[in-house]
Short mmCIF file of C-alpha atoms and ligand atoms in Angstrom, two decimals:
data_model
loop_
_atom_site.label_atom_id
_atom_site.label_comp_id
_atom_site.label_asym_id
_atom_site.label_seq_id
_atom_site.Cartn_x
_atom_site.Cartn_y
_atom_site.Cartn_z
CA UNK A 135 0.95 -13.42 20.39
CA UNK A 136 -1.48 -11.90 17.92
CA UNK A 137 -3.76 -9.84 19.43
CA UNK A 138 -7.25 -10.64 18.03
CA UNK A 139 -8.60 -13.74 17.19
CA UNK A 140 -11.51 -15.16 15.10
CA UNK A 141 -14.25 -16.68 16.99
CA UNK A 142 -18.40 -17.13 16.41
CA UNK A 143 -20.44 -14.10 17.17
CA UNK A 144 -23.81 -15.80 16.77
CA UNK A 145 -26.10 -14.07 14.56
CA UNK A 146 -23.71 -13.05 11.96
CA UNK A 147 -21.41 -15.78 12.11
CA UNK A 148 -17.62 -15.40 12.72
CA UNK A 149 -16.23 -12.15 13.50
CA UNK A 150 -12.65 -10.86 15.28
CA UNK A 151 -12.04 -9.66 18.46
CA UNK A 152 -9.35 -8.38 20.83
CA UNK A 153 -7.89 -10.42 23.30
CA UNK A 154 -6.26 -7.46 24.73
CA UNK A 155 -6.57 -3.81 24.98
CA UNK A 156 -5.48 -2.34 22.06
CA UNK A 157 -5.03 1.75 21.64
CA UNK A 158 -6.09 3.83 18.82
CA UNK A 159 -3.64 3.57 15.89
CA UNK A 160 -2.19 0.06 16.33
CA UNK A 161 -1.87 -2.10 12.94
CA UNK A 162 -3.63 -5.10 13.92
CA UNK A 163 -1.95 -7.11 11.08
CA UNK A 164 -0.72 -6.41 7.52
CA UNK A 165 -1.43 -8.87 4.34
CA UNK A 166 -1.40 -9.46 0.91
CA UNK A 167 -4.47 -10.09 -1.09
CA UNK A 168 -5.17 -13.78 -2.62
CA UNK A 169 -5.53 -11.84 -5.77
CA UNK A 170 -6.03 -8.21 -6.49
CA UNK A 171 -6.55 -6.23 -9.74
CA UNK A 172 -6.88 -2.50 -11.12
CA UNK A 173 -10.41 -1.72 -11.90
CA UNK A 174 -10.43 -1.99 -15.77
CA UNK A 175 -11.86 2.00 -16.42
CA UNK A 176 -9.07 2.97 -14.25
CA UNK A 177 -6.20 1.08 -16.39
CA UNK A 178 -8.06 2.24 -19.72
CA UNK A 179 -7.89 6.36 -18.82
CA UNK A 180 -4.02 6.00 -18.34
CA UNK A 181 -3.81 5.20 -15.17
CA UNK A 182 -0.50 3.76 -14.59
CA UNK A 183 0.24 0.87 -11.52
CA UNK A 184 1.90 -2.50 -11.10
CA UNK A 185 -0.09 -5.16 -12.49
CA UNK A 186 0.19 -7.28 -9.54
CA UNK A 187 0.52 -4.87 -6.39
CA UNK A 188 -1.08 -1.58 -8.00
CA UNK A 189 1.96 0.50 -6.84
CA UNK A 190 2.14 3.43 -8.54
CA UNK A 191 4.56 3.69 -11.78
CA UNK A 192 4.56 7.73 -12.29
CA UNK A 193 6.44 9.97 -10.41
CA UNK A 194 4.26 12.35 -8.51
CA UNK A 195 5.40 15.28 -10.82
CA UNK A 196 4.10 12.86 -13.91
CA UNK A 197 0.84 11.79 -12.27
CA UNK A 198 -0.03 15.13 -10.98
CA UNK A 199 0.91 17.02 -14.74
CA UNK A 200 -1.32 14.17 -16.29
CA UNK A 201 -4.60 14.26 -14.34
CA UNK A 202 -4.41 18.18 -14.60
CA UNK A 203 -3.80 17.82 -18.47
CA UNK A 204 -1.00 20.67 -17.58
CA UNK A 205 2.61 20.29 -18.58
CA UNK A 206 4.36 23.09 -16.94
CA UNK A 207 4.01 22.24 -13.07
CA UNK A 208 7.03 21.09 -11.51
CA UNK A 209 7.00 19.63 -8.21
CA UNK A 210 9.13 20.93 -5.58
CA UNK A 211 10.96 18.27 -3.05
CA UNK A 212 11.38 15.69 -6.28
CA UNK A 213 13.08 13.28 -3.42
CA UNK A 214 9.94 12.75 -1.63
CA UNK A 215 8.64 10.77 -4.67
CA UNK A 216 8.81 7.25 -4.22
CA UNK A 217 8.72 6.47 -7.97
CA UNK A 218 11.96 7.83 -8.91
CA UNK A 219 11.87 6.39 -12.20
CA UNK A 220 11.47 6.78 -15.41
CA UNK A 221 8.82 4.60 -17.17
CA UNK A 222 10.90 2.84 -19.72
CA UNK A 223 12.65 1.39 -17.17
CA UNK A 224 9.77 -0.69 -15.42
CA UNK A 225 10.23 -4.12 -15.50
CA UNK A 226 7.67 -5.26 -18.00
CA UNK A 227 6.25 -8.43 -19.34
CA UNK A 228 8.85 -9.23 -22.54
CA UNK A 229 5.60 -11.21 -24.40
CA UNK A 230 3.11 -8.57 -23.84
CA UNK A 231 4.77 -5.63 -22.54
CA UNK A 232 2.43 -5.21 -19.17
CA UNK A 233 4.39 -3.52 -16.75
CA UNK A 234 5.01 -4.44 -12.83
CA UNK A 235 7.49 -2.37 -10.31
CA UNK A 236 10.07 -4.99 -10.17
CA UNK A 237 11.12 -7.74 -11.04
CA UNK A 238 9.42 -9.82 -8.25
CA UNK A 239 6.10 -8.64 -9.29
CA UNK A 240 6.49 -9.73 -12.14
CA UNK A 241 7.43 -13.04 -11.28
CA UNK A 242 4.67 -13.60 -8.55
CA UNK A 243 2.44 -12.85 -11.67
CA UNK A 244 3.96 -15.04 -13.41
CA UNK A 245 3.74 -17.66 -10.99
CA UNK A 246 0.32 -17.10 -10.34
CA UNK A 247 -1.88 -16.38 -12.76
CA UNK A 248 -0.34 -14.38 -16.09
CA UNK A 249 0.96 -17.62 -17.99
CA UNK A 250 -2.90 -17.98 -18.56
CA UNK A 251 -3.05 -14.55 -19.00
CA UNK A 252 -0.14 -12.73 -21.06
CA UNK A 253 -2.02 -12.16 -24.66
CA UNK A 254 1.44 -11.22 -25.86
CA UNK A 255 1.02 -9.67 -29.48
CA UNK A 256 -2.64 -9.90 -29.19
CA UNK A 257 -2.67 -7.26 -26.41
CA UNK A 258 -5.20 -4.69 -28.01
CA UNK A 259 -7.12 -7.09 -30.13
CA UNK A 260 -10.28 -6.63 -29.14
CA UNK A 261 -11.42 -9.69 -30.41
CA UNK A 262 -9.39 -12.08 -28.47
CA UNK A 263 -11.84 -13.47 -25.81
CA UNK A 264 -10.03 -12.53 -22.51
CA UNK A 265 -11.06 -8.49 -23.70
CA UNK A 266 -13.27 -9.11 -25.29
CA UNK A 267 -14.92 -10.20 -21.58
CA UNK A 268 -13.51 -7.05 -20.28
CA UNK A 269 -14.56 -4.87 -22.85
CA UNK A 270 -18.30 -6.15 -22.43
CA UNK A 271 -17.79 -5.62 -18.03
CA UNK A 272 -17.00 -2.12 -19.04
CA UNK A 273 -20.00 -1.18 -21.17
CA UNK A 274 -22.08 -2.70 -17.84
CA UNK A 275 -20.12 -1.25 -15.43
CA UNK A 276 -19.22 2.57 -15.38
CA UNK A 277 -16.89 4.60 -13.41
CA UNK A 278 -16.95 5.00 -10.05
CA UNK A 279 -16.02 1.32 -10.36
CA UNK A 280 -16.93 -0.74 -7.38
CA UNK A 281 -16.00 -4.39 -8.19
CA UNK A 282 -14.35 -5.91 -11.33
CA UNK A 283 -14.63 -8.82 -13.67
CA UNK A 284 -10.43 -8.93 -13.39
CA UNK A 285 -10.41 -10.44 -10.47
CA UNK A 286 -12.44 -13.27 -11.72
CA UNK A 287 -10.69 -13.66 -14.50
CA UNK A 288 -7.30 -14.14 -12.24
CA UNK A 289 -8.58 -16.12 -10.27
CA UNK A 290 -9.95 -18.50 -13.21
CA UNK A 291 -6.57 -18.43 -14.40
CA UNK A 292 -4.78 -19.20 -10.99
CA UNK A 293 -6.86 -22.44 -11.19
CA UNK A 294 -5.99 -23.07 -15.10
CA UNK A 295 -2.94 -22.45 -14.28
CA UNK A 296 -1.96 -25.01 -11.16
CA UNK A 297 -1.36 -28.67 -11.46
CA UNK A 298 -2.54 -29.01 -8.14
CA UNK A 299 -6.01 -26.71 -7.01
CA UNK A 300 -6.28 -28.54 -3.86
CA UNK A 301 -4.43 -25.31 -1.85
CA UNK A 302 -6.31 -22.90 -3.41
CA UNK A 303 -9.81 -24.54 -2.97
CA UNK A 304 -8.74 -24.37 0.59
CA UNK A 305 -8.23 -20.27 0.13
CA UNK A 306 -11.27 -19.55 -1.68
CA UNK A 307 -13.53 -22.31 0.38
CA UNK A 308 -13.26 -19.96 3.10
CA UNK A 309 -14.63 -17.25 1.15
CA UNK A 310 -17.25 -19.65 -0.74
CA UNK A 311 -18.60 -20.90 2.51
CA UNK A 312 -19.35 -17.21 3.07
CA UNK A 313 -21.76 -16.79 0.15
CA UNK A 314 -22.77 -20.31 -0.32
CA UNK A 315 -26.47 -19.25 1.22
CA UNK A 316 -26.43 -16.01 -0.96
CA UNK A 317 -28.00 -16.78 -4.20
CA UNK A 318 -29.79 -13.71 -4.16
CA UNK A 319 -27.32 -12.53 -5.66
CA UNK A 320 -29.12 -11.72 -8.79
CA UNK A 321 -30.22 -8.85 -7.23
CA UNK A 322 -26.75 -7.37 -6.17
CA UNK A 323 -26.58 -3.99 -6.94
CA UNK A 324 -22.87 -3.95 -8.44
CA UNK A 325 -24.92 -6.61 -11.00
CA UNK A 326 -27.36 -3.38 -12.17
CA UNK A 327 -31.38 -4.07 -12.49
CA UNK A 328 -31.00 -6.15 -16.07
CA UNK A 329 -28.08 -8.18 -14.51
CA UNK A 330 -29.48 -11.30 -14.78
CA UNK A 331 -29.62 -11.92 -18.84
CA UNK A 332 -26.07 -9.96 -18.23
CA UNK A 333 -24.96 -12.87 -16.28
CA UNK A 334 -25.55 -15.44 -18.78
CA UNK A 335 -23.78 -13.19 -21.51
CA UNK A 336 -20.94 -12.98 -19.32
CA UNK A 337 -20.66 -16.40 -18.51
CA UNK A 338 -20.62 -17.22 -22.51
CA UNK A 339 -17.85 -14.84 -22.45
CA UNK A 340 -16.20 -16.84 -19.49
CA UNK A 341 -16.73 -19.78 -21.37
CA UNK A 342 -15.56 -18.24 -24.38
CA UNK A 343 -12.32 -17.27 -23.00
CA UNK A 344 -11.56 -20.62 -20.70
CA UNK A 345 -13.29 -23.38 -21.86
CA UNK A 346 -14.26 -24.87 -18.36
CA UNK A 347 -16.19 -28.17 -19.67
CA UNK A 348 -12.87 -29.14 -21.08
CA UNK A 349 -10.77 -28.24 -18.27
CA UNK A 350 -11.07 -30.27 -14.80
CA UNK A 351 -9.06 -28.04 -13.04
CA UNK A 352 -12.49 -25.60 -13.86
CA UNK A 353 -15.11 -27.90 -12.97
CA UNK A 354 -17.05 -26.11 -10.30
CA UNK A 355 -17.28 -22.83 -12.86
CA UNK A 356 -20.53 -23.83 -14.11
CA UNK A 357 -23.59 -20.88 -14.34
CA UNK A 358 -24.24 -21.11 -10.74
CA UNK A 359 -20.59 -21.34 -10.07
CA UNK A 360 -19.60 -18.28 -11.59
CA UNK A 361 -22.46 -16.77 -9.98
CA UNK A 362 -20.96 -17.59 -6.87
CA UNK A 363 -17.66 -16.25 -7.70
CA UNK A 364 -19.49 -12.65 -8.17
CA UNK A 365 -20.88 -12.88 -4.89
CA UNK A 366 -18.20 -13.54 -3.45
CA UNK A 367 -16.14 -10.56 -5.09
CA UNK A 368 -19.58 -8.09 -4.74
CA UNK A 369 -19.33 -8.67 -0.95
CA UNK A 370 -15.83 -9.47 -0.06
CA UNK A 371 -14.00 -6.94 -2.42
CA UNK A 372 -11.80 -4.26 -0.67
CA UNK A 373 -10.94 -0.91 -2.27
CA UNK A 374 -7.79 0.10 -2.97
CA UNK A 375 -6.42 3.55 -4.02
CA UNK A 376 -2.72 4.58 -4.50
CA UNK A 377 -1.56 7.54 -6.01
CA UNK A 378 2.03 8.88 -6.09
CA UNK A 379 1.01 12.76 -5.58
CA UNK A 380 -0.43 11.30 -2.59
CA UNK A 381 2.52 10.06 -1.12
CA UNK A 382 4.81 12.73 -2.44
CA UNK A 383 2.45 14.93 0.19
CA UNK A 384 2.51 12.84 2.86
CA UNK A 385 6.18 12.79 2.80
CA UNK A 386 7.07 16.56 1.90
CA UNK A 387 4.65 16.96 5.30
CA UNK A 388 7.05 14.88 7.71
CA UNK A 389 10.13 17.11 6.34
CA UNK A 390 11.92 19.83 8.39
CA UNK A 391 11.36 23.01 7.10
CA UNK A 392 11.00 27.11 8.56
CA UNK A 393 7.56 28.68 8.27
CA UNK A 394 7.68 30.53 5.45
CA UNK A 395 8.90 27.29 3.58
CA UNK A 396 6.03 25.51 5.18
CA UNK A 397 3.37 27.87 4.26
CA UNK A 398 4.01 28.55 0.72
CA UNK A 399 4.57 24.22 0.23
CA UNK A 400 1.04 24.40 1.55
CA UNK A 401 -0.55 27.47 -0.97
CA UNK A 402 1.27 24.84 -3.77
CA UNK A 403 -0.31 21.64 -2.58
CA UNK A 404 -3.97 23.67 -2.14
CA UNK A 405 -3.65 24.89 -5.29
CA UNK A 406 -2.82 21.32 -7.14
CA UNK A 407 -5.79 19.68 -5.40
CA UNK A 408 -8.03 22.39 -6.32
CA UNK A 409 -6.95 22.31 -9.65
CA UNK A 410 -7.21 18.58 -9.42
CA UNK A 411 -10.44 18.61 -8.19
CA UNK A 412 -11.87 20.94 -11.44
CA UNK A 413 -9.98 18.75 -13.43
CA UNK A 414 -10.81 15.12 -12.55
CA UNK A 415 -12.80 15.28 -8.89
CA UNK A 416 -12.56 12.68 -7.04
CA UNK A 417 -10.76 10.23 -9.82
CA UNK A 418 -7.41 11.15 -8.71
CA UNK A 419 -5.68 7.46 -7.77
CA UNK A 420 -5.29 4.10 -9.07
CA UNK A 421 -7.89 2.09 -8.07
CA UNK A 422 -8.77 -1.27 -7.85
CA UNK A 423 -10.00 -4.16 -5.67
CA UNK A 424 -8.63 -6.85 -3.78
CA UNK A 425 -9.82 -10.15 -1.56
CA UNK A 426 -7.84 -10.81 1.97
CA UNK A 427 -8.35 -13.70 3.51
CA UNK A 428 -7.98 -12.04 7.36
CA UNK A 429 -9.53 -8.78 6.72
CA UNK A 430 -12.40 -10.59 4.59
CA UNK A 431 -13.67 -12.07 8.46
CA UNK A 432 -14.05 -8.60 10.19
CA UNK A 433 -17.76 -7.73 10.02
CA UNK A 434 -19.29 -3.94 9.55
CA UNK A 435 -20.25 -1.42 12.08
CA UNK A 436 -21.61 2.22 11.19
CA UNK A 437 -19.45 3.16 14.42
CA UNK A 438 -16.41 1.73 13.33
CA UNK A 439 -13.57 1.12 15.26
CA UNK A 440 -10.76 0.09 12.84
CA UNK A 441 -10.11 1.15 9.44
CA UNK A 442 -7.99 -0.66 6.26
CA UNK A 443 -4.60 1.43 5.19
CA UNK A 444 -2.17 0.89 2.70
CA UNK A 445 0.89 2.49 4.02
CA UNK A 446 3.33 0.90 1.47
CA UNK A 447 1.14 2.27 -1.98
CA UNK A 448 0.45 -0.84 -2.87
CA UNK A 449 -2.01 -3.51 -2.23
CA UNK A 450 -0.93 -4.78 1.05
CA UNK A 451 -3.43 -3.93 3.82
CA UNK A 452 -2.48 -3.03 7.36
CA UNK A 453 -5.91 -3.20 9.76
CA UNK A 454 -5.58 -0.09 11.97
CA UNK A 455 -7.87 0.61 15.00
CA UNK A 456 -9.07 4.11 15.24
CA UNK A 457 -10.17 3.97 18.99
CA UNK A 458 -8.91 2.33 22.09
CA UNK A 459 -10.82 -0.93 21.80
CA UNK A 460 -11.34 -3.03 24.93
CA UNK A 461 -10.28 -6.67 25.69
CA UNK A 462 -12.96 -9.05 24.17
CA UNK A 463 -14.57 -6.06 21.91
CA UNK A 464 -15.20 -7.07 18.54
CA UNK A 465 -13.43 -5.67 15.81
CA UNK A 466 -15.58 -3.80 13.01
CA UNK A 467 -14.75 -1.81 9.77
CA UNK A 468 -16.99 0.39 8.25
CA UNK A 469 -18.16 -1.30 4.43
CA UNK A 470 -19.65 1.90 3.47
CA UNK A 471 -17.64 5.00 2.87
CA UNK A 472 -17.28 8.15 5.43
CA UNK A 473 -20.37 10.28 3.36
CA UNK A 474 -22.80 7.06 3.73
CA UNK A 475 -21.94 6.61 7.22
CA UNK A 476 -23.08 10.19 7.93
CA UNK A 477 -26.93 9.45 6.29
CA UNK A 478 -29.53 7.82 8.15
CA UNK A 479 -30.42 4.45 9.60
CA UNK A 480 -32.41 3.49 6.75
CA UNK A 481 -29.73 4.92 4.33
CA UNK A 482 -27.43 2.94 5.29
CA UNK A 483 -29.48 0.10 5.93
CA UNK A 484 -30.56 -0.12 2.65
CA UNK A 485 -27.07 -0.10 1.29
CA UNK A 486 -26.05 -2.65 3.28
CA UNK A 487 -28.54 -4.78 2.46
CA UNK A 488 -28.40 -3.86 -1.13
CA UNK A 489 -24.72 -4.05 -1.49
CA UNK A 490 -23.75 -6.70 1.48
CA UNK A 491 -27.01 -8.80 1.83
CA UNK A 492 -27.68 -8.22 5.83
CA UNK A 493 -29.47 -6.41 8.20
CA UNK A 494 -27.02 -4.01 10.25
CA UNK A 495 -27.54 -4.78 14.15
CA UNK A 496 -24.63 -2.29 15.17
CA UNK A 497 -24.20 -0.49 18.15
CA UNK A 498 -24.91 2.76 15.98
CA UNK A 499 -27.74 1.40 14.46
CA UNK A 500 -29.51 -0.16 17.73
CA UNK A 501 -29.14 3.31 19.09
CA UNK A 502 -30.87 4.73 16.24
CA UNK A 503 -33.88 2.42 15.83
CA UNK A 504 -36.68 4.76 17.03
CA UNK A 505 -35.55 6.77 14.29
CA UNK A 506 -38.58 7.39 11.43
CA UNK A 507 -37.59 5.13 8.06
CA UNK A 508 -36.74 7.70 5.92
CA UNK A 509 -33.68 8.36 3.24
CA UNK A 510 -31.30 11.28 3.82
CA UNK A 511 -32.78 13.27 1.48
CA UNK A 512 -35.96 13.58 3.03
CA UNK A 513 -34.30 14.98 6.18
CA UNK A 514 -33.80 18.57 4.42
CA UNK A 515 -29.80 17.81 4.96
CA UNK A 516 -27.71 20.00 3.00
CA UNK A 517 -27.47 20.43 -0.90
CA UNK A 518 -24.25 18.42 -1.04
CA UNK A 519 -25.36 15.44 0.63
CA UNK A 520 -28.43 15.65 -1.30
CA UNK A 521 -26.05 15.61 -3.94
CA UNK A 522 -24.43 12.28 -1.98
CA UNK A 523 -27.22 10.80 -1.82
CA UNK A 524 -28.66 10.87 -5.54
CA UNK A 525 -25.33 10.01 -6.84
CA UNK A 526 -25.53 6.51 -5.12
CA UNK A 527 -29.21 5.87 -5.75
ZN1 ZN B 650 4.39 -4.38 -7.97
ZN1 ZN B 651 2.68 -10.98 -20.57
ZN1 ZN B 652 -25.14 -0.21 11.49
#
């Protein structure tokens, strides 16, 4: 019997709850995305994943000498790297030489979405339409990447490229009927102030690329269509991160070893993420962005009390609870990141409303209502989160 359920929570429509007590640090549920994608700045500055599940294709020793540009460090513990191979022998696309982790990847792309989308020898041409479109998103949209025009782009091809779209108008209905009332969108802040001539420029591109008048399988991608399809990505997209060093220290931590062992594996691994940090800061995994059609109806709370994971370095999510949670609590996930939960009411109110297009009624925020409307950096906080707080203004 699963142990939360979706039902109506009035003002902001459905949300999940638990139908039992659950304790801190139970998976809820695990799933795959309906399509996910690495962020395109990400996949152009060498960082290497699986096309289709963004694991990670460097060993740790590989992805930890590249991002520190420094040749000479060798990793102790090589077998707690779960990439154990060699690049040349990922399984790659034989048309266009994208790589994938196996062989099944490879196929599910296939399957899905990269008949439509495997350039083959026209790969780098930057004139061929499909990057051409990607080449414009990146010019509009700089690192730290939030959302990306990929996923669109898949998912226009996972229509183009099915007889039958009646199954997966039923997937991405669900998400539609989400948005539908959110044509404000113009205004989204992944879309940037000038946005909205962007959006028509784009959409020539779109059109450019996949012809939708000709195709009925593309019917509904009209202007307002594809508008739609942003919102829906803006405000339903879920970040994901892998990174190989990552696991490599999560897994030499779980190994026996005596003290001394212990201590200098822990001067090592300080000294590669401070290195790391001069080096590239906080750029250090693959990153991308993914819809789930489960995860996609758990609303936002500033007091969270579940968080997503990806325990397998790749893109499926396990939803974890963080606290004990009660029988009929809801269940809430935190949209905004760990530094923009710590600002204030308005902060994070105006994010959310910015960047998810409602008004946050949360236990944390009720509480805080008296508080005077003012942004972080009025409160004479701290120089770094002064720092926080112009970064994401
Ligand atoms: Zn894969
Ligand atoms: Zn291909
Ligand atoms: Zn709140």
């Amino acid at each position: 019997m699963s142990m939360v359920k979706v039902q109506d929570t009035g003002f902001k429509g459905r949300g999940l709850f638990a139908v039992v007590p659950i304790k801190a640090g139970t998976v809820l549920f695990e799933e795959s995305p309906l399509v996910s994608c690495q962020f395109s700045w990400n996949s152009s500055y060498g960082y290497l994943a699986c096309e289709y599940c963004l694991r990670p294709l460097e060993t740790a020793e590989s992805n930890v000498r590249r991002l520190t540009n420094d040749y000479t460090i060798n990793l102790p513990y090589p077998e707690c790297c779960t990439v154990q191979e060699q690049l040349s022998s990922h399984t790659k696309c034989t048309d266009c030489m994208e790589m994938y982790c196996g062989a099944e990847c490879l196929q599910n792309a296939l399957q899905l979405y990269h008949r439509v989308l495997c350039l083959g020898a026209n790969r780098s041409d930057t004139n061929h339409p499909i990057n051409a479109l990607v080449e414009f998103w990146k010019n509009i949209h700089f690192p730290p990447e939030t959302s990306s025009i990929m996923l669109v782009i898949k998912i226009i091809a996972m229509f183009k490229q099915h007889e039958n779209t009646s199954k997966l108008r039923t997937q991405f209905e669900d998400f539609v009927s989400q948005t539908v009332n959110q044509d404000l969108m113009i205004f989204h802040k992944m879309l940037g102030e000038n946005f909205s001539q962007q959006i028509e420029q784009l959409y020539d591109l779109i059109c450019n690329a996949f012809d939708p008048s000709s195709d009925k399988r593309l019917h509904w991608l009209s202007l307002s269509g594809f508008r739609s399809l942003l919102a829906l990505i803006g405000t339903n997209g879920q970040g994901i991160g892998t990174s190989s060093f990552a696991d490599w220290v999560r897994n030499v931590t779980d190994i026996e070893m005596n003290e001394m062992q212990r201590e200098a594996l822990d001067v090592t691994i300080d000294n590669l993420y401070n290195k790391l940090d001069d080096v590239v800061g906080s750029f250090l995994n693959n990153e991308g962005s993914a819809l789930y059609a489960r995860q996609s109806k758990v609303n936002h709370s500033c007091a969270p009390n579940t968080e997503c994971r990806f325990p397998h370095s790749n893109n499926v999510l396990a939803l974890t609870t963080i606290r004990d949670i009660d029988a009929g609590q809801e269940i809430c996930i935190s949209y905004l990141d760990e530094c923009a939960l710590e600002r204030s009411r308005h902060s994070r109110q105006k994010m959310l409303s910015e960047n998810y297009l409602f008004q946050c009624k949360c236990e944390k925020c009720e509480s805080q209502v008296a508080d005077p409307d003012e942004t972080s950096e009025e409160e004479g906080s701290s120089e770094e989160e002064q720092q926080m707080d112009d970064d994401s203004d």
